[in-house]
Short mmCIF file of C-alpha atoms in Angstrom, two decimals:
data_model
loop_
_atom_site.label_atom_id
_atom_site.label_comp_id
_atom_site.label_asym_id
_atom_site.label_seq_id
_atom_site.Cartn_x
_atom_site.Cartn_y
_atom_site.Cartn_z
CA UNK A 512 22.71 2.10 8.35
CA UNK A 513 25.34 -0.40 10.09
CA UNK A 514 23.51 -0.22 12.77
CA UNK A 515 19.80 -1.08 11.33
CA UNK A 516 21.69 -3.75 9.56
CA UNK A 517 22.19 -5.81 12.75
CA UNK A 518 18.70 -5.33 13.73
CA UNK A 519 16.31 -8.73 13.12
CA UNK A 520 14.43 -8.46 10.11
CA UNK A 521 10.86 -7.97 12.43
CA UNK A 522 12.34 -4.84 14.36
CA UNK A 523 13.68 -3.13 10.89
CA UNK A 524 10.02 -4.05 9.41
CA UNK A 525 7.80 -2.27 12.57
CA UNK A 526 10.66 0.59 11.72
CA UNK A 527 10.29 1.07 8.17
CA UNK A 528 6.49 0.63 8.57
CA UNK A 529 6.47 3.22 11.29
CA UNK A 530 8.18 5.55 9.13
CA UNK A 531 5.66 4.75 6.59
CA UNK A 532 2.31 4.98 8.81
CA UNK A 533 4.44 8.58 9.55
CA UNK A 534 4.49 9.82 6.12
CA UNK A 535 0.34 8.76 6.33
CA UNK A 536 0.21 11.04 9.28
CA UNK A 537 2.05 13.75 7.32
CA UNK A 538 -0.54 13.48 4.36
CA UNK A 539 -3.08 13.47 6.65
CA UNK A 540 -1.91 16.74 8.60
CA UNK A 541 -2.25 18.64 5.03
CA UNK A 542 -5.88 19.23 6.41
CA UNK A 543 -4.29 21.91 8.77
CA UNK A 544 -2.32 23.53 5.99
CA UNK A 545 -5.34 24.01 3.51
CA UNK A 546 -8.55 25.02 3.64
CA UNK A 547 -9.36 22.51 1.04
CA UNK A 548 -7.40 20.60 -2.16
CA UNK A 549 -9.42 20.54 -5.32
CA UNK A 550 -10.36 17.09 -6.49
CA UNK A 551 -8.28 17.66 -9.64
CA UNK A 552 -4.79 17.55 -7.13
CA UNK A 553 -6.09 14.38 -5.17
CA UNK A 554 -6.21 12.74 -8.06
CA UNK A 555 -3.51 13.29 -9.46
CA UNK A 556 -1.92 11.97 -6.27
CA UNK A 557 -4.06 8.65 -6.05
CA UNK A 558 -2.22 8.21 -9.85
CA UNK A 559 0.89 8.90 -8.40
CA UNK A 560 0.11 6.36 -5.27
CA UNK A 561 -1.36 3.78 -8.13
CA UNK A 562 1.91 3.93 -10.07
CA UNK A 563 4.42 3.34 -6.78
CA UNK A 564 2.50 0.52 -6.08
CA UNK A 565 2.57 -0.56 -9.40
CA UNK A 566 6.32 -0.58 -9.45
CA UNK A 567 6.78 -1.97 -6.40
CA UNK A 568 4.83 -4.61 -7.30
CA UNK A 569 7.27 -5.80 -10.17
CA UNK A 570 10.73 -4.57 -9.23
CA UNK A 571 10.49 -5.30 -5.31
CA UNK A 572 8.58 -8.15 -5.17
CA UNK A 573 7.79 -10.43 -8.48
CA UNK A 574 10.70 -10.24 -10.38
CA UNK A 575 12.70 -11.19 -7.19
CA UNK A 576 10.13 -13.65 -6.46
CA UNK A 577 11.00 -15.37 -10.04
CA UNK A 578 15.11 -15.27 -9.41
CA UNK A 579 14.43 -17.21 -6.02
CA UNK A 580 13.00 -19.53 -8.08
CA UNK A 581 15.43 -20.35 -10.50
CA UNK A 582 16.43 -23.39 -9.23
CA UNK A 583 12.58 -24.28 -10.23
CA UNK A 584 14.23 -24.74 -14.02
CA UNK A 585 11.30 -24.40 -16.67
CA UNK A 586 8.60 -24.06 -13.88
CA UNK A 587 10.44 -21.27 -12.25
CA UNK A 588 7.56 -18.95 -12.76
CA UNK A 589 5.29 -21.05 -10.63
CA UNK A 590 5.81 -19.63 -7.13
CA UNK A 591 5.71 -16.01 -8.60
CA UNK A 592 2.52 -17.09 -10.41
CA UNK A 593 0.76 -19.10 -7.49
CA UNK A 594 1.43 -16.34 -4.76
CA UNK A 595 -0.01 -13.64 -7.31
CA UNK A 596 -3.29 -15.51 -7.61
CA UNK A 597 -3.88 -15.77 -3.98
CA UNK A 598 -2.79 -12.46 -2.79
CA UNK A 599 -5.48 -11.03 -4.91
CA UNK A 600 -7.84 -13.60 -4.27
CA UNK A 601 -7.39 -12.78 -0.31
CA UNK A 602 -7.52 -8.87 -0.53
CA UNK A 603 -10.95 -9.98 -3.23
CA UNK A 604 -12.20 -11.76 -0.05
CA UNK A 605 -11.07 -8.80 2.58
CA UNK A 606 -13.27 -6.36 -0.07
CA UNK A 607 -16.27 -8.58 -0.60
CA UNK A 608 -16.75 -8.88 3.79
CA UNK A 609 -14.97 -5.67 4.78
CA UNK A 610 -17.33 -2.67 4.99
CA UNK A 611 -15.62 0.03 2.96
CA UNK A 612 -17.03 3.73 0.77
CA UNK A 613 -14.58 4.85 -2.01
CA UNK A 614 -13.08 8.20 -1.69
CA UNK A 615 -15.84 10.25 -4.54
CA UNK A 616 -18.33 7.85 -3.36
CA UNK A 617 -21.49 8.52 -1.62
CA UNK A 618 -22.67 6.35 1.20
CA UNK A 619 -25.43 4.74 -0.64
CA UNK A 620 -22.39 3.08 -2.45
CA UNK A 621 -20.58 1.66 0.73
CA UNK A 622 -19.30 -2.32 -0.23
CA UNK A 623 -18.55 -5.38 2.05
CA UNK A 624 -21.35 -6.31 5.16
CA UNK A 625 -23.96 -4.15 5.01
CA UNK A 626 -23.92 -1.98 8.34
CA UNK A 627 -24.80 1.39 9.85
CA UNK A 628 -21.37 2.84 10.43
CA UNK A 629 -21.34 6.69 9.49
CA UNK A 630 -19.68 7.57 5.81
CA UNK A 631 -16.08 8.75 7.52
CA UNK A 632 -15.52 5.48 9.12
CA UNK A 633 -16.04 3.32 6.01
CA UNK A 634 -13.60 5.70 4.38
CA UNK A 635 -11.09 5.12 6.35
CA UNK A 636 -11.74 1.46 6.39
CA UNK A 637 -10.86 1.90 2.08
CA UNK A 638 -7.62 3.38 3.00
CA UNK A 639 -7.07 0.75 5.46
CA UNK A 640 -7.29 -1.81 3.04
CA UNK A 641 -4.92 -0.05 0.63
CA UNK A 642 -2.72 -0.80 3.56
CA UNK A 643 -2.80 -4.10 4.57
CA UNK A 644 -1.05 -5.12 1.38
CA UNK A 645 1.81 -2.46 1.52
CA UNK A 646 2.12 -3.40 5.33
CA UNK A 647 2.88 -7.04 4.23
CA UNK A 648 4.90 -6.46 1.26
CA UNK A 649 7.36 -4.33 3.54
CA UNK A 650 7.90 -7.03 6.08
CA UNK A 651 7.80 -9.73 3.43
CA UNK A 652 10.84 -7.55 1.82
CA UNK A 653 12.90 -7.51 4.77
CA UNK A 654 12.12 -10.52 5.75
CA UNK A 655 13.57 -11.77 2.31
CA UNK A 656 17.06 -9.98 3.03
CA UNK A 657 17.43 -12.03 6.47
CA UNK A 658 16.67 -14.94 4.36
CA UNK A 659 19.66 -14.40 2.21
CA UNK A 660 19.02 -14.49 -1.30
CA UNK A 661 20.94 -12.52 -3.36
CA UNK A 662 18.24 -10.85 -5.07
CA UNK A 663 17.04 -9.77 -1.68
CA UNK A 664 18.98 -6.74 -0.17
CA UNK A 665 18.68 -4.48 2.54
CA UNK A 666 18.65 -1.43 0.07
CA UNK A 667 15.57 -2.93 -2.24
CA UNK A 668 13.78 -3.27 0.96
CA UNK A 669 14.72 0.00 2.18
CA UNK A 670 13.47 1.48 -1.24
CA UNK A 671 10.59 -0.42 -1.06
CA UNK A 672 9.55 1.16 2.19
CA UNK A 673 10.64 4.84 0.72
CA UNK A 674 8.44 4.35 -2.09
CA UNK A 675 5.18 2.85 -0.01
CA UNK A 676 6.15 6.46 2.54
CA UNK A 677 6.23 8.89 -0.24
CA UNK A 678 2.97 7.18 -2.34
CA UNK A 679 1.64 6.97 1.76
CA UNK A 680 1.55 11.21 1.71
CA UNK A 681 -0.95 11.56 -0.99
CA UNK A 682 -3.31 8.11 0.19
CA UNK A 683 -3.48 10.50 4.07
CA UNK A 684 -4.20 13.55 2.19
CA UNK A 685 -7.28 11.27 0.08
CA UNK A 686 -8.79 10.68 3.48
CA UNK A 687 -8.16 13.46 5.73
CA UNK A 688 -9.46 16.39 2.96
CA UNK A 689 -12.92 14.30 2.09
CA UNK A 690 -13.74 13.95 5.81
CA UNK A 691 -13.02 17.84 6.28
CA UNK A 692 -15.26 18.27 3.14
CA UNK A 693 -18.58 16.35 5.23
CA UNK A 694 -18.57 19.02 8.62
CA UNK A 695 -15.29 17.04 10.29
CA UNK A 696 -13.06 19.12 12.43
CA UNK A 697 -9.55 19.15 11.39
CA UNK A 698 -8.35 17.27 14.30
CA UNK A 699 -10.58 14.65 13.48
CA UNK A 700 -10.41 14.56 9.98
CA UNK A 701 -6.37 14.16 11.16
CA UNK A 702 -6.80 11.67 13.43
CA UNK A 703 -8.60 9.04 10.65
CA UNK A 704 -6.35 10.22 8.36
CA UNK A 705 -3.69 9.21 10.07
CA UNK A 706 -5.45 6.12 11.39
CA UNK A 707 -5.60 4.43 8.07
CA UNK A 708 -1.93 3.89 8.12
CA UNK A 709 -1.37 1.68 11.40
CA UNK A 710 -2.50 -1.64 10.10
CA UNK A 711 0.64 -0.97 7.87
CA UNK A 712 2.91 -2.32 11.08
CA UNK A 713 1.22 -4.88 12.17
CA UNK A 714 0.85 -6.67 8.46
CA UNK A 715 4.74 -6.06 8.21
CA UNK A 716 5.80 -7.45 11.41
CA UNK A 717 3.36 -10.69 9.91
CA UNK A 718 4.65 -10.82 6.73
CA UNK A 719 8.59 -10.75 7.96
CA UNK A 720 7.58 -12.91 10.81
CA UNK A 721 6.26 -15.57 8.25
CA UNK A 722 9.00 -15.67 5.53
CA UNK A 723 11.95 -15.76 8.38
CA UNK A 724 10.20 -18.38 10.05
CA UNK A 725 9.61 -20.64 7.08
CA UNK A 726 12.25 -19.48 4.52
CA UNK A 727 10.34 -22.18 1.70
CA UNK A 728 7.73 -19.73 1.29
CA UNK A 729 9.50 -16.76 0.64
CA UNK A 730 8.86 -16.59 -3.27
CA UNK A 731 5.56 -16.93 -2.75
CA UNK A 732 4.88 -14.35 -0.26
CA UNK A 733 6.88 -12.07 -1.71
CA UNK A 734 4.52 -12.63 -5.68
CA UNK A 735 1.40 -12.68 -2.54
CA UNK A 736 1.95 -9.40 -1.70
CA UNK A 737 1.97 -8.19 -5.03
CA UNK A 738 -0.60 -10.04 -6.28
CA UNK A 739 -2.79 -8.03 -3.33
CA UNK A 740 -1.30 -4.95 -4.32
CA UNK A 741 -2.59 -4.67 -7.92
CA UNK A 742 -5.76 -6.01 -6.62
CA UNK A 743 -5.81 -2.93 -4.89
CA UNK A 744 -4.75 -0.42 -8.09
CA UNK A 745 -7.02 -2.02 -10.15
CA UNK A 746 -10.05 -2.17 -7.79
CA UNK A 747 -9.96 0.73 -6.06
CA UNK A 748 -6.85 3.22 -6.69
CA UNK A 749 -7.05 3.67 -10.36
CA UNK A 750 -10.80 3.87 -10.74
CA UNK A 751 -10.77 6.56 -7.50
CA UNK A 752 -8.06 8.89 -9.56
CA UNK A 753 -10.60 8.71 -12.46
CA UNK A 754 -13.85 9.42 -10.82
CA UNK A 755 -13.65 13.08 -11.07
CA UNK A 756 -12.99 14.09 -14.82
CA UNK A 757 -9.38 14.44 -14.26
CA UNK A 758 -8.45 11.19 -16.15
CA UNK A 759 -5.73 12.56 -17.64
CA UNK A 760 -3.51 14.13 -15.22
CA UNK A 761 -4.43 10.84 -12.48
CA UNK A 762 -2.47 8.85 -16.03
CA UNK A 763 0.68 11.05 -15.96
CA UNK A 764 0.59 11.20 -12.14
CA UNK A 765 0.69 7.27 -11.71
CA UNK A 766 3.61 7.39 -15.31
CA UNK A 767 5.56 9.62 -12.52
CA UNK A 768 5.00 7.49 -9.21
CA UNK A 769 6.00 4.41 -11.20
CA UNK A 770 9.19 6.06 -12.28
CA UNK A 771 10.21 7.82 -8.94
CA UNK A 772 9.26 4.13 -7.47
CA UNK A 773 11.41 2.68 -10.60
CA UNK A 774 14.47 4.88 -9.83
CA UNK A 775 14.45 4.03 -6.56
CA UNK A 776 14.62 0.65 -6.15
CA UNK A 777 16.99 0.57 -9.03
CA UNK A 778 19.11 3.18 -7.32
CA UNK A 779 19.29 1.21 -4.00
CA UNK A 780 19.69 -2.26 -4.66
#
């Protein structure tokens, strides 16, 4: 931990977002370990991932968004509220143009530019997009702890990145089971599994790249990334954990990944 401390906050972003983009491999590599996972289970744990994300998005990034701002007096809440806007307002643009087929969705469905790209590549381009946010919130967080605002520390990044790893598991599994499902062979169905999670680095190393170089920004990058996450729950994660009759037990499995994400962040800051 000493030694990760010294590290610049780039390097310990690429690390925690490896470690991340691992725990998407890991999900992922439940393809090998089951012959299949009933849709009931996967959604449970796209309500789990919805509810991390959730949390994250308040305790890790808005609310210390809003102390940076204090300073701000009675228009504190404007960086916090101005970063929100656009973050969802750019992953609204990255939906609209990228090509992209929800998880219970059949191809006829696919969003973004039209184009002729097979169902199991716009799949993973949905999970990809999940991503880029989650990427760019981890960097952003680190990023914020070089910075050196007190509400910014190395442990509420650290649990930040925990949280986006363990919610990470079940978004691999989401990708690598469906694929299995439509005649992929498990390595394959792996490999894009897996896939979906390295965009998660390179948004990081952007995000901490951007707030260390121009510290100003910082409260609004921090309230942009979680403005782009909830664009994400709402858009895509919450109505995927629905799609299937399993409303119910997708609600109590995003009550739990909020808490876990809740407890952690609370724990380690």
């Amino acid at each position: 931990m000493e030694y990760f401390a010294t590290l610049s906050p780039i390097v310990q972003a690429l690390l925690a977002t490896f470690f991340t983009w691992g725990m998407t491999a890991l999900g992922a590599a439940m393809v090998f370990a089951a012959k299949d996972i009933s849709k009931r289970v996967l959604d449970i744990m796209l309500g789990f991932a919805a509810g991390v994300m959730i949390a994250a998005s308040y305790w890790s990034l808005l609310a210390p968004a809003i102390e940076m701002s204090e300073h701000m007096g009675a228009f504190k809440f404007v960086p916090a509220a101005v970063g929100f806007v656009l973050g969802a307002a750019f992953l609204r643009l990255v939906d609209r143009f990228l090509p992209h087929l929800h998880i219970h969705a059949p191809r006829s469905e696919a969003e973004g530019v039209k184009t002729d790209w097979n169902s199991s590549i716009l799949l993973v381009l949905a999970i990809t997009l999940h991503n880029i946010p989650e990427g760019l919130a981890v960097g952003v967080a680190f990023g914020a702890v070089a910075a050196g605002y007190d509400s910014a520390t190395l442990g509420g990044a650290l649990a930040l990145a925990i949280g986006i790893g363990i919610q990470n598991f079940p978004e691999g599994t989401a990708v690598s089971v469906p694929l299995r499902r439509q005649g992929l062979s498990r390595a394959r169905s792996f490999f894009y599994g897996q896939a979906s999670g390295a965009v998660e680095p390179i948004a990081a190393v952007i995000g901490a790249a951007t707030v260390f170089l121009a510290k100003p920004i910082l409260p609004y990058a921090l309230a942009f990334a979680a403005g782009a996450m909830i664009f994400v729950v709402v858009e895509e994660v919450i109505p995927e954990s629905q799609a299937s009759g399993y409303g119910d037990q997708a609600t109590m499995g995003c009550i739990f990944g909020f808490t876990v994400m809740m407890i952690l962040d609370v724990a380690l800051s």
